């Protein structure tokens, strides 16, 4: 057995992470909710629930429905808004010692810029993840993430509104993910994360009504993993900036697949609901794999797919 | 709140499609209060994926005197509960709990009226036990219980053994009053047994249609009523915002059933 210390650290566009295991926005609250199960400072980073300039109430109920090996959600980006996030949620996270990434969104280019600007000087935030990919918001989220020119515009604008490292989170609901990835890289993104949820729906055959009040929702969980993996691979091949893999990661084997496909880090989402300790279990699984395969530095595993 | 792997002590059918499961989990039992629930992982496969919520039916002492077991009462309604019904004694079960706020029990209660519809009777047994042990001035404890048919009327003996007065309504008339449990509530409120005032408290659990009706009736009488809500849940820790309910707090604000509930004051809810 090799007992020399493992190097799990990775650098994501200027954000130094202890290890590649992060939480996915909207599935880990503001960190505090999972503190009974997970040492928040043990993780690579905590990505908080999506924040808009003003609070949002979100969509009507029901908002979630389980599907085979996954779930659909139409939360509608309910959140407490930037001011309350800074006042009520951030201090706890800072005290926990976690590396904090704020996930932001807006319904117009200007609003994206305003939130980014508001968080720019706030102590304790290591970087921003811009959600240009939420499928639930009619006013724009979808449009920014599905059109390469719009994606460029919004990222370019946010780039000028903040000095913080920028991760751009992509929507999978596009024909050519590589094209969008190149656009946001050109616009000044420091890293790319993908995928957000895939649009889907479910129907109650007795009542002939949709199972979600919003009719459609975003699919997450193990059911989406093969699609997410394919997209991460396609993006990592054509971009120079680090890629963060997200989608259906339930255990360390899943996480390692993404890293081999080219992801420098991964985010754990729906798995937290099933196993609140999923993130730390995945971390120890990665460490075991590294020991078993005599890998001293996780960076040497990134993008090692043999074709 | 804990995540524990616990042993199933028993899992028995108490009425067609209704089961009672006893679980050995001192971590949860010793801190749980009536009205709280647990999240059960019904399979260690990826389907069914999400944990299922079940309210705590009973909190039991083991021989040592400290609380160490919880019981749940559940109905088979889909694939998760179907899998649960096949679980065997001594097998492990993965739990998260206790979750939620539980009932507030005012020690000055003199009259408590419990209203249960179908499987909604589940939390009321541990509640009745707590009310009896905590409320020294208690004069009257009544359970109004409704179900579609006699098979849906559960736990009557358990309540009677505690000295609770049980009145039953069935929709098909197969047991006692033919009709709805809200009929029983209206009758009760008109009867001599009912004494208005702040020492009378109502607690209800059941389908939304029943809770809505009960809330309306109670509001007219001005007595306090706590209701236990259900909602679709994913995380049960307040992180996903899937389980919310509209409340009058601060105008019109979503609250989380998993964290701010599942027990709410009936006058707090905005019914759809
Ligand atoms: C706080 C709370 C306490 C509960 N306590 C009890 C109890 O003590 N006894 C009992 O029999 N049932 C209880 N329920 C309902 C119980 O959780 C569901 O019946 C169960 O999850 C159904 O799972 P299934 O796989 O058999 O059904 P499926 O229909 O296959 O479930 C699919 C999905 O829908 C969800 N779901 C289905 N029905 C309900 C429902 N009525 N409420 C919430 N989610 C639902 C499931 O959790 C799952 O995610 C409670 C629900 C909540 C929210
Ligand atoms: C309930 C829920 C809420 C989410 N909220 C957000 C959000 O606010 N912002 C965002 O960028 N992504 C959000 N997501 C998407 C996740 O961050 C993630 O991209 C997606 O769920 C896929 O990963 P998974 O399969 O591991 O869950 C949400 C997902 C779920 C299930
Ligand atoms: S179930 Fe996730 S917030 Fe309540």
XYZ file of C-alpha atoms and ligand atoms in Angstrom:
667
model
C 0.000 0.000 0.000
C 1.142 3.440 -0.910
C 0.666 5.797 2.038
C 2.231 8.925 0.615
C -0.196 11.849 0.753
C -2.547 12.170 -2.183
C -2.840 15.456 -4.027
C -6.507 16.026 -4.788
C -6.299 19.759 -5.334
C -7.458 21.284 -8.584
C -7.585 24.822 -9.887
C -10.793 25.867 -11.573
C -10.145 29.046 -13.519
C -8.419 30.714 -10.589
C -10.416 29.081 -7.794
C -8.164 26.783 -5.797
C -10.104 23.709 -4.601
C -8.868 21.187 -1.997
C -10.444 18.435 -4.041
C -12.654 18.068 -7.106
C -15.915 17.292 -5.269
C -18.394 20.178 -5.281
C -22.134 20.411 -4.652
C -24.574 21.225 -7.458
C -26.636 24.390 -7.162
C -30.177 23.945 -5.869
C -29.512 20.535 -4.366
C -27.527 21.554 -1.296
C -29.392 24.658 -0.160
C -26.976 27.104 1.412
C -24.809 24.352 2.890
C -26.220 24.685 6.395
C -28.998 22.195 5.592
C -26.435 19.422 5.092
C -24.013 20.396 7.856
C -25.302 17.601 10.161
C -24.026 15.055 7.614
C -21.067 16.648 5.859
C -18.107 18.715 7.039
C -18.614 21.626 4.663
C -14.909 22.496 4.768
C -14.045 18.978 3.567
C -15.528 19.561 0.123
C -13.909 21.179 -2.893
C -16.595 23.857 -2.906
C -20.196 24.526 -2.009
C -22.225 25.945 -4.878
C -25.266 27.615 -3.337
C -28.846 27.749 -4.604
C -29.285 30.076 -7.600
C -29.485 33.737 -6.569
C -31.307 36.537 -8.367
C -31.220 40.243 -7.614
C -34.678 40.216 -6.008
C -36.360 37.311 -4.194
C -38.436 34.962 -6.357
C -41.373 32.816 -5.222
C -41.029 30.066 -7.811
C -43.583 27.789 -9.468
C -46.864 26.269 -8.249
C -47.133 22.761 -6.743
C -46.445 19.909 -7.345
C -42.886 20.834 -8.182
C -41.220 17.456 -8.104
C -42.010 14.017 -9.395
C -39.920 10.901 -9.384
C -39.303 9.156 -12.711
C -37.391 5.963 -13.474
C -33.907 6.465 -12.055
C -34.371 10.198 -11.775
C -36.624 13.099 -10.899
C -38.244 16.045 -12.616
C -38.286 19.410 -10.879
C -39.936 22.700 -11.681
C -38.911 24.693 -8.628
C -38.765 27.808 -10.784
C -35.636 29.231 -9.181
C -37.368 30.238 -5.943
C -34.769 32.045 -3.861
C -34.368 34.692 -1.189
C -32.535 37.213 -3.374
C -28.994 38.581 -3.214
C -29.423 40.843 -0.166
C -30.852 38.212 2.146
C -28.301 35.686 0.883
C -25.495 38.017 1.910
C -27.052 38.870 5.273
C -28.588 35.578 6.371
C -26.840 32.705 4.631
C -23.303 33.742 3.810
C -21.974 34.307 7.366
C -22.716 30.714 8.372
C -20.989 29.359 5.278
C -17.940 31.539 5.832
C -17.689 30.343 9.447
C -17.889 26.727 8.300
C -14.636 27.180 6.409
C -16.191 26.144 3.105
C -15.026 27.376 -0.281
C -18.085 29.233 -1.539
C -19.294 29.643 -5.092
C -22.398 31.730 -5.720
C -24.690 30.518 -8.500
C -26.467 33.468 -10.113
C -29.098 34.139 -12.741
C -31.196 36.947 -14.087
C -34.094 37.511 -16.406
C -32.194 40.069 -18.478
C -28.549 40.661 -19.340
C -28.573 43.717 -17.080
C -29.887 41.706 -14.146
C -27.120 39.130 -14.562
C -24.665 42.009 -14.441
C -26.327 43.561 -11.391
C -26.185 40.370 -9.316
C -22.586 39.739 -10.344
C -21.713 43.278 -9.432
C -23.450 43.060 -6.089
C -21.500 39.950 -5.110
C -18.204 41.208 -6.520
C -16.851 42.837 -3.376
C -18.459 40.532 -0.869
C -15.956 38.853 1.381
C -16.024 35.060 1.370
C -17.176 34.339 -2.175
C -14.503 32.578 -4.252
C -16.251 32.612 -7.587
C -19.490 32.891 -9.509
C -21.308 30.222 -11.441
C -23.629 31.783 -14.002
C -26.715 29.738 -14.728
C -27.601 30.443 -18.342
C -29.454 27.181 -18.532
C -32.446 26.911 -16.258
C -35.311 25.370 -18.220
C -38.044 26.685 -15.944
C -37.926 30.395 -16.398
C -39.869 31.676 -19.318
C -38.331 35.110 -19.315
C -34.939 34.170 -20.600
C -32.851 31.529 -18.822
C -33.403 29.136 -21.662
C -32.661 31.639 -24.386
C -29.266 32.666 -23.018
C -28.101 29.094 -22.824
C -29.354 27.834 -26.161
C -28.142 30.547 -28.500
C -24.361 30.983 -28.922
C -24.653 34.732 -29.546
C -26.888 35.341 -26.522
C -24.576 33.184 -24.417
C -21.635 35.286 -25.553
C -23.466 38.533 -24.768
C -24.467 37.612 -21.243
C -21.084 36.171 -20.285
C -19.281 39.125 -21.793
C -21.478 41.511 -19.802
C -21.020 39.642 -16.533
C -17.286 39.479 -17.201
C -17.222 43.267 -17.125
C -19.330 43.409 -13.950
C -17.073 41.363 -11.691
C -13.469 40.494 -10.974
C -14.423 37.111 -9.514
C -13.597 33.919 -11.417
C -16.524 33.022 -13.675
C -17.865 29.540 -14.213
C -20.547 29.350 -16.886
C -23.103 26.577 -16.450
C -24.467 25.213 -19.690
C -27.852 23.842 -20.657
C -27.970 20.416 -22.285
C -31.092 21.399 -24.199
C -29.136 22.330 -27.339
C -28.105 20.649 -30.560
C -24.420 21.555 -30.444
C -23.040 21.950 -26.942
C -19.458 22.446 -28.184
C -20.462 25.558 -30.102
C -22.013 27.162 -26.995
C -18.948 26.186 -24.958
C -16.614 27.901 -27.395
C -18.757 31.043 -27.333
C -18.663 31.394 -23.564
C -14.927 30.699 -23.550
C -14.456 33.487 -26.098
C -16.610 35.772 -23.953
C -14.210 35.415 -21.040
C -15.454 32.477 -18.963
C -12.785 31.020 -16.664
C -14.441 27.605 -16.510
C -17.488 25.753 -17.789
C -19.831 23.529 -15.806
C -22.344 21.149 -17.342
C -24.981 19.844 -17.440
C -28.011 21.491 -15.987
C -31.249 19.479 -16.051
C -32.765 18.111 -19.253
C -36.306 19.180 -20.099
C -38.829 16.427 -19.592
C -42.354 15.630 -18.496
C -44.536 12.981 -16.860
C -48.282 12.340 -17.183
C -50.828 10.828 -14.818
C -52.775 8.435 -17.059
C -55.796 8.279 -14.722
C -56.454 12.015 -14.727
C -54.698 12.662 -18.060
C -52.965 15.626 -16.454
C -49.269 16.491 -16.217
C -47.661 15.338 -12.970
C -45.990 18.737 -12.540
C -48.079 21.891 -12.202
C -45.628 23.583 -14.572
C -46.301 20.782 -17.152
C -42.596 20.322 -17.923
C -39.582 20.238 -15.645
C -35.889 19.467 -15.521
C -34.725 15.865 -15.325
C -31.841 15.044 -12.991
C -30.354 11.986 -11.349
C -28.733 8.772 -12.604
C -31.025 8.644 -15.653
C -29.167 11.592 -17.245
C -25.598 10.478 -16.596
C -24.737 9.046 -20.046
C -25.913 12.247 -21.737
C -24.004 14.427 -19.281
C -20.850 12.375 -19.742
C -21.040 12.592 -23.523
C -21.495 16.367 -23.344
C -18.622 16.858 -20.905
C -16.374 14.879 -23.221
C -17.483 16.927 -26.260
C -16.855 20.203 -24.448
C -13.549 19.239 -22.842
C -12.178 18.301 -26.277
C -12.748 21.730 -27.790
C -12.059 24.139 -24.916
C -8.919 25.180 -23.069
C -10.593 26.264 -19.828
C -11.405 23.735 -17.051
C -14.662 21.818 -17.258
C -16.791 20.756 -14.292
C -18.858 17.609 -14.828
C -22.431 17.423 -13.493
C -25.275 15.002 -14.056
C -26.378 11.850 -12.300
C -23.238 11.364 -10.246
C -24.235 8.948 -7.477
C -20.908 7.427 -6.459
C -17.163 7.671 -6.987
C -17.202 5.449 -10.086
C -19.524 7.946 -11.751
C -17.300 10.833 -10.665
C -14.183 9.124 -12.024
C -15.856 8.591 -15.407
C -16.363 12.339 -15.686
C -12.772 13.080 -14.684
C -11.429 10.607 -17.228
C -13.711 12.189 -19.842
C -12.017 15.529 -19.200
C -13.666 17.118 -16.149
C -11.300 18.856 -13.703
C -13.957 18.721 -10.988
C -17.457 17.341 -10.516
C -20.681 18.432 -8.833
C -23.033 16.193 -6.899
C -26.746 17.042 -7.131
C -29.709 14.702 -6.792
C -27.510 12.129 -5.007
C -27.530 14.380 -1.909
C -31.281 13.775 -1.537
C -30.830 10.020 -1.561
C -27.682 9.921 0.537
C -26.947 13.109 2.459
C -23.331 11.983 2.810
C -22.958 11.355 -0.939
C -20.310 14.068 -1.415
C -17.954 12.775 1.279
C -18.560 9.156 0.241
C -17.600 10.088 -3.324
C -14.496 11.849 -2.064
C -13.290 8.825 -0.130
C -14.082 6.575 -3.109
C -11.887 8.758 -5.331
C -9.070 8.556 -2.776
C -9.337 4.783 -2.673
C -9.216 4.589 -6.463
C -6.106 6.773 -6.492
C -4.389 4.530 -3.951
C -5.423 1.371 -5.748
C -4.167 2.728 -9.067
C -1.067 4.441 -7.620
C -2.215 7.866 -8.737
C -0.567 10.493 -6.542
C -2.115 13.551 -8.162
C -5.721 13.704 -9.332
C -4.702 16.178 -12.052
C -2.867 13.389 -13.835
C -6.171 11.557 -14.302
C -8.087 14.391 -15.952
C -8.933 13.701 -19.600
C -7.063 10.404 -19.779
C -9.733 8.714 -21.863
C -8.132 6.242 -24.289
C -9.792 6.071 -27.663
C -31.349 14.703 12.542
C -29.545 11.422 11.918
C -28.940 9.044 9.072
C -28.972 5.533 10.507
C -29.036 1.942 9.347
C -31.519 0.276 11.686
C -33.054 -3.138 12.227
C -36.645 -3.870 11.369
C -38.307 -5.411 14.434
C -41.583 -6.326 12.754
C -43.512 -5.512 9.598
C -47.082 -6.756 9.714
C -50.280 -6.261 7.758
C -52.821 -4.689 10.115
C -55.652 -4.377 7.599
C -55.745 -5.104 3.855
C -52.963 -2.944 2.215
C -52.074 -1.302 5.553
C -48.861 -2.238 7.358
C -47.196 -1.431 10.612
C -43.417 -1.504 10.882
C -41.377 -1.370 14.077
C -37.790 -0.177 13.831
C -35.018 -0.309 16.404
C -33.440 3.158 16.242
C -32.580 4.696 19.626
C -30.884 7.694 17.966
C -34.176 8.802 16.429
C -36.594 7.484 19.058
C -34.872 9.245 21.928
C -35.262 12.724 20.415
C -38.404 12.340 18.296
C -41.654 14.111 19.156
C -45.160 13.331 17.859
C -45.801 14.761 14.407
C -42.235 14.396 13.192
C -41.442 11.995 10.372
C -38.666 9.828 8.978
C -37.371 9.417 5.427
C -36.968 5.797 4.376
C -34.727 4.611 1.586
C -36.830 1.796 0.189
C -34.129 0.331 -2.042
C -30.379 0.586 -2.352
C -30.783 0.433 -6.132
C -31.273 3.550 -8.245
C -34.995 2.942 -8.683
C -37.084 3.892 -6.749
C -34.591 6.681 -6.239
C -35.897 9.115 -3.647
C -36.534 8.431 0.014
C -40.180 8.156 1.130
C -41.571 10.180 4.058
C -43.524 8.465 6.870
C -44.774 10.091 9.989
C -43.854 8.530 13.319
C -46.828 6.498 14.521
C -45.454 5.563 17.902
C -42.341 6.186 19.916
C -41.687 3.189 22.153
C -39.598 2.525 25.195
C -37.451 -0.569 25.234
C -36.883 -2.531 28.452
C -34.202 -0.118 29.579
C -36.769 2.628 29.946
C -35.423 5.038 27.350
C -37.100 5.456 23.989
C -35.532 3.196 21.413
C -38.104 2.146 18.860
C -40.277 3.932 16.366
C -43.265 2.535 14.575
C -44.744 3.657 11.304
C -48.140 2.853 9.857
C -48.329 2.874 6.084
C -50.554 2.095 3.149
C -49.402 0.500 -0.098
C -49.994 3.093 -2.807
C -47.123 2.593 -5.258
C -43.840 0.875 -5.901
C -41.985 2.194 -2.849
C -44.585 1.141 -0.305
C -44.999 -2.163 -2.176
C -41.274 -2.865 -1.671
C -41.559 -1.864 1.989
C -44.415 -4.289 2.578
C -42.091 -7.154 1.601
C -39.301 -6.154 3.974
C -38.465 -8.734 6.614
C -37.850 -8.696 10.318
C -34.137 -8.259 11.253
C -33.316 -6.708 7.874
C -31.592 -3.335 7.804
C -33.443 -0.189 6.822
C -31.833 3.159 5.958
C -33.514 6.078 7.762
C -33.149 9.808 8.046
C -34.787 11.487 10.982
C -36.458 12.748 12.965
C -37.568 15.349 10.405
C -39.820 18.359 10.876
C -41.296 20.333 13.746
C -43.901 18.064 15.372
C -47.013 19.139 17.284
C -46.901 21.846 19.908
C -48.581 20.460 22.997
C -49.848 23.104 25.396
C -49.763 21.631 28.899
C -52.996 23.497 29.748
C -55.092 21.502 27.313
C -58.354 20.324 28.904
C -60.083 19.046 25.810
C -58.279 17.636 22.789
C -60.104 16.669 19.613
C -58.092 14.554 17.214
C -59.368 14.239 13.653
C -57.944 11.536 11.381
C -58.800 10.572 7.821
C -57.605 7.160 6.580
C -53.865 6.766 6.988
C -53.918 10.237 8.583
C -54.535 8.463 11.880
C -50.822 7.534 11.888
C -49.348 10.446 13.897
C -52.341 10.740 16.214
C -51.486 7.721 18.359
C -48.143 9.048 19.574
C -49.807 12.443 19.917
C -52.549 10.996 22.142
C -49.927 9.275 24.296
C -47.987 12.514 24.710
C -51.073 14.575 25.485
C -52.073 12.088 28.181
C -48.637 12.120 29.774
C -48.045 15.887 29.519
C -51.386 17.555 30.141
C -52.294 17.133 33.796
C -55.569 19.048 33.442
C -56.814 16.945 30.566
C -60.513 16.189 30.924
C -61.501 14.861 27.548
C -59.620 13.284 24.664
C -61.676 12.407 21.611
C -60.702 10.863 18.302
C -62.888 11.377 15.252
C -61.816 8.862 12.661
C -62.900 8.539 9.043
C -62.246 6.111 6.219
C -63.733 4.880 2.964
C -64.751 1.549 4.502
C -64.172 -0.441 7.685
C -60.771 -1.660 6.448
C -59.577 1.955 6.339
C -60.390 2.582 9.978
C -57.252 1.721 11.894
C -55.992 1.561 15.466
C -59.361 1.958 17.202
C -58.374 -0.527 19.939
C -55.037 1.139 20.590
C -56.774 4.453 21.193
C -59.472 2.904 23.355
C -56.834 1.219 25.481
C -55.450 4.691 26.203
C -58.906 5.783 27.300
C -59.580 7.867 24.211
C -63.207 8.171 23.135
C -63.354 7.066 19.474
C -66.112 8.013 17.019
C -66.018 6.564 13.514
C -67.407 7.554 10.126
C -67.157 5.448 6.963
C -68.122 6.619 3.496
C -69.745 3.286 2.649
C -71.413 2.966 6.022
C -69.657 -0.317 6.821
C -68.767 0.923 10.292
C -70.687 3.314 12.578
C -71.750 6.642 11.015
C -72.185 6.662 7.231
C -70.521 9.778 5.925
C -67.453 11.877 6.420
C -65.314 12.575 9.440
C -66.176 16.275 9.132
C -69.804 15.325 9.879
C -68.551 13.942 13.188
C -66.672 17.154 13.857
C -69.764 19.290 13.143
C -71.856 17.043 15.408
C -69.285 17.247 18.143
C -69.083 21.031 18.006
C -72.877 21.229 18.340
C -73.001 18.767 21.251
C -72.863 19.304 24.996
C -69.398 17.692 25.078
C -67.883 20.683 23.355
C -66.670 23.469 25.596
C -65.488 26.547 23.712
C -62.409 28.300 24.953
C -58.669 28.383 24.851
C -58.226 25.056 26.638
C -59.795 23.156 23.720
C -57.372 22.148 20.998
C -57.889 20.366 17.712
C -55.288 18.288 15.837
C -55.953 16.922 12.361
C -54.214 14.740 9.818
C -55.612 13.347 6.577
C -56.187 14.186 2.929
C -56.004 17.852 1.909
C -59.742 17.992 1.173
C -60.454 16.930 4.753
C -57.907 19.317 6.263
C -59.307 22.195 4.271
C -62.828 21.445 5.498
C -61.681 20.990 9.103
C -59.743 24.267 8.956
C -62.833 26.088 7.728
C -65.080 24.654 10.420
C -62.555 25.313 13.163
C -61.895 28.877 12.008
C -65.566 29.693 12.562
C -65.303 28.421 16.129
C -62.094 30.250 16.850
C -60.339 27.323 18.504
C -56.737 26.382 17.923
C -56.080 23.696 15.325
C -52.840 22.137 14.203
C -52.833 20.210 10.951
C -50.235 17.854 9.557
C -49.583 18.293 5.823
C -48.195 16.048 3.109
C -46.206 17.200 0.130
C -43.899 15.738 -2.506
C -40.437 15.670 -1.006
C -36.946 15.076 -2.321
C -34.423 16.189 0.310
C -36.428 16.642 3.547
C -33.704 18.954 4.866
C -34.965 22.232 3.402
C -32.570 22.318 0.459
C -34.572 21.504 -2.678
C -37.699 23.678 -2.204
C -39.835 20.925 -3.682
C -42.206 20.513 -0.745
C -43.394 24.069 -0.157
C -46.886 25.219 0.816
C -48.458 28.672 0.491
C -48.921 30.401 3.847
C -50.200 33.732 5.080
C -46.961 34.460 6.933
C -45.936 37.904 5.778
C -48.725 38.084 3.206
C -48.237 35.148 0.857
C -45.055 33.194 1.440
C -44.016 29.654 0.646
C -42.965 27.613 3.660
C -41.223 24.252 3.574
C -43.374 21.340 4.704
C -40.251 19.340 5.577
C -38.640 21.947 7.774
C -41.223 24.539 8.830
C -43.835 21.730 9.039
C -45.250 19.190 8.552
C -47.434 20.593 11.351
C -48.953 24.037 10.729
C -51.616 26.151 12.375
C -54.717 25.657 10.272
C -55.276 29.391 9.868
C -51.798 29.822 8.417
C -52.390 27.886 5.189
C -53.578 29.375 1.904
C -55.636 26.577 0.343
C -55.518 26.278 -3.447
C -44.579 14.272 5.995
C -45.247 13.065 5.371
C -45.643 12.013 6.172
C -46.242 10.886 5.615
N -46.619 9.884 6.461
C -47.185 8.771 5.946
C -47.571 7.695 6.809
O -47.378 7.762 8.024
N -48.130 6.593 6.240
C -48.332 6.491 4.887
O -48.838 5.464 4.425
N -47.981 7.507 4.049
C -47.416 8.636 4.552
N -47.054 9.652 3.694
C -47.256 9.476 2.253
C -46.147 8.556 1.735
O -44.900 9.206 1.820
C -46.423 8.135 0.289
O -47.579 7.369 0.258
C -45.282 7.314 -0.277
O -44.132 8.115 -0.433
C -45.670 6.692 -1.594
O -44.547 6.040 -2.152
P -44.720 4.937 -3.270
O -43.403 4.694 -3.881
O -45.438 3.748 -2.741
O -45.712 5.625 -4.282
P -45.395 6.282 -5.686
O -46.646 6.905 -6.131
O -44.745 5.292 -6.608
O -44.377 7.416 -5.304
C -43.795 8.214 -6.267
C -43.315 9.481 -5.596
O -44.392 10.252 -5.125
C -44.257 10.510 -3.733
N -45.593 10.420 -3.125
C -46.583 9.576 -3.502
N -47.679 9.777 -2.743
C -47.376 10.766 -1.883
C -48.091 11.434 -0.845
N -49.348 11.126 -0.536
N -47.458 12.393 -0.161
C -46.209 12.721 -0.449
N -45.484 12.145 -1.425
C -46.056 11.174 -2.117
C -43.294 9.474 -3.226
O -42.595 9.844 -2.052
C -42.386 9.309 -4.410
O -41.388 10.313 -4.450
C -46.459 10.804 4.221
C -46.056 11.852 3.400
C -45.461 12.968 3.959
C -45.029 14.093 3.086
C -34.331 20.543 -7.026
C -33.266 21.075 -7.939
C -32.989 22.451 -7.957
C -32.011 22.972 -8.796
N -31.745 24.320 -8.779
C -30.746 24.822 -9.559
C -30.388 26.218 -9.506
O -30.960 26.997 -8.734
N -29.396 26.667 -10.318
C -28.716 25.829 -11.173
O -27.823 26.271 -11.873
N -29.018 24.501 -11.227
C -30.008 23.980 -10.447
N -30.289 22.622 -10.495
C -29.530 21.739 -11.409
C -28.413 20.998 -10.665
O -27.473 21.905 -10.142
C -27.713 19.995 -11.596
O -27.151 20.689 -12.687
C -28.656 18.926 -12.125
O -29.540 18.511 -11.118
C -27.925 17.704 -12.664
O -27.155 17.049 -11.686
P -27.663 15.756 -10.836
O -28.160 14.758 -11.828
O -26.470 15.308 -10.068
O -28.752 16.252 -9.962
C -31.282 22.088 -9.654
C -31.562 20.710 -9.632
C -32.527 20.190 -8.789
C -32.791 18.712 -8.791
S -38.235 18.295 0.689
Fe -36.584 19.495 -0.023
S -37.063 21.422 0.846
Fe -38.566 20.139 1.712
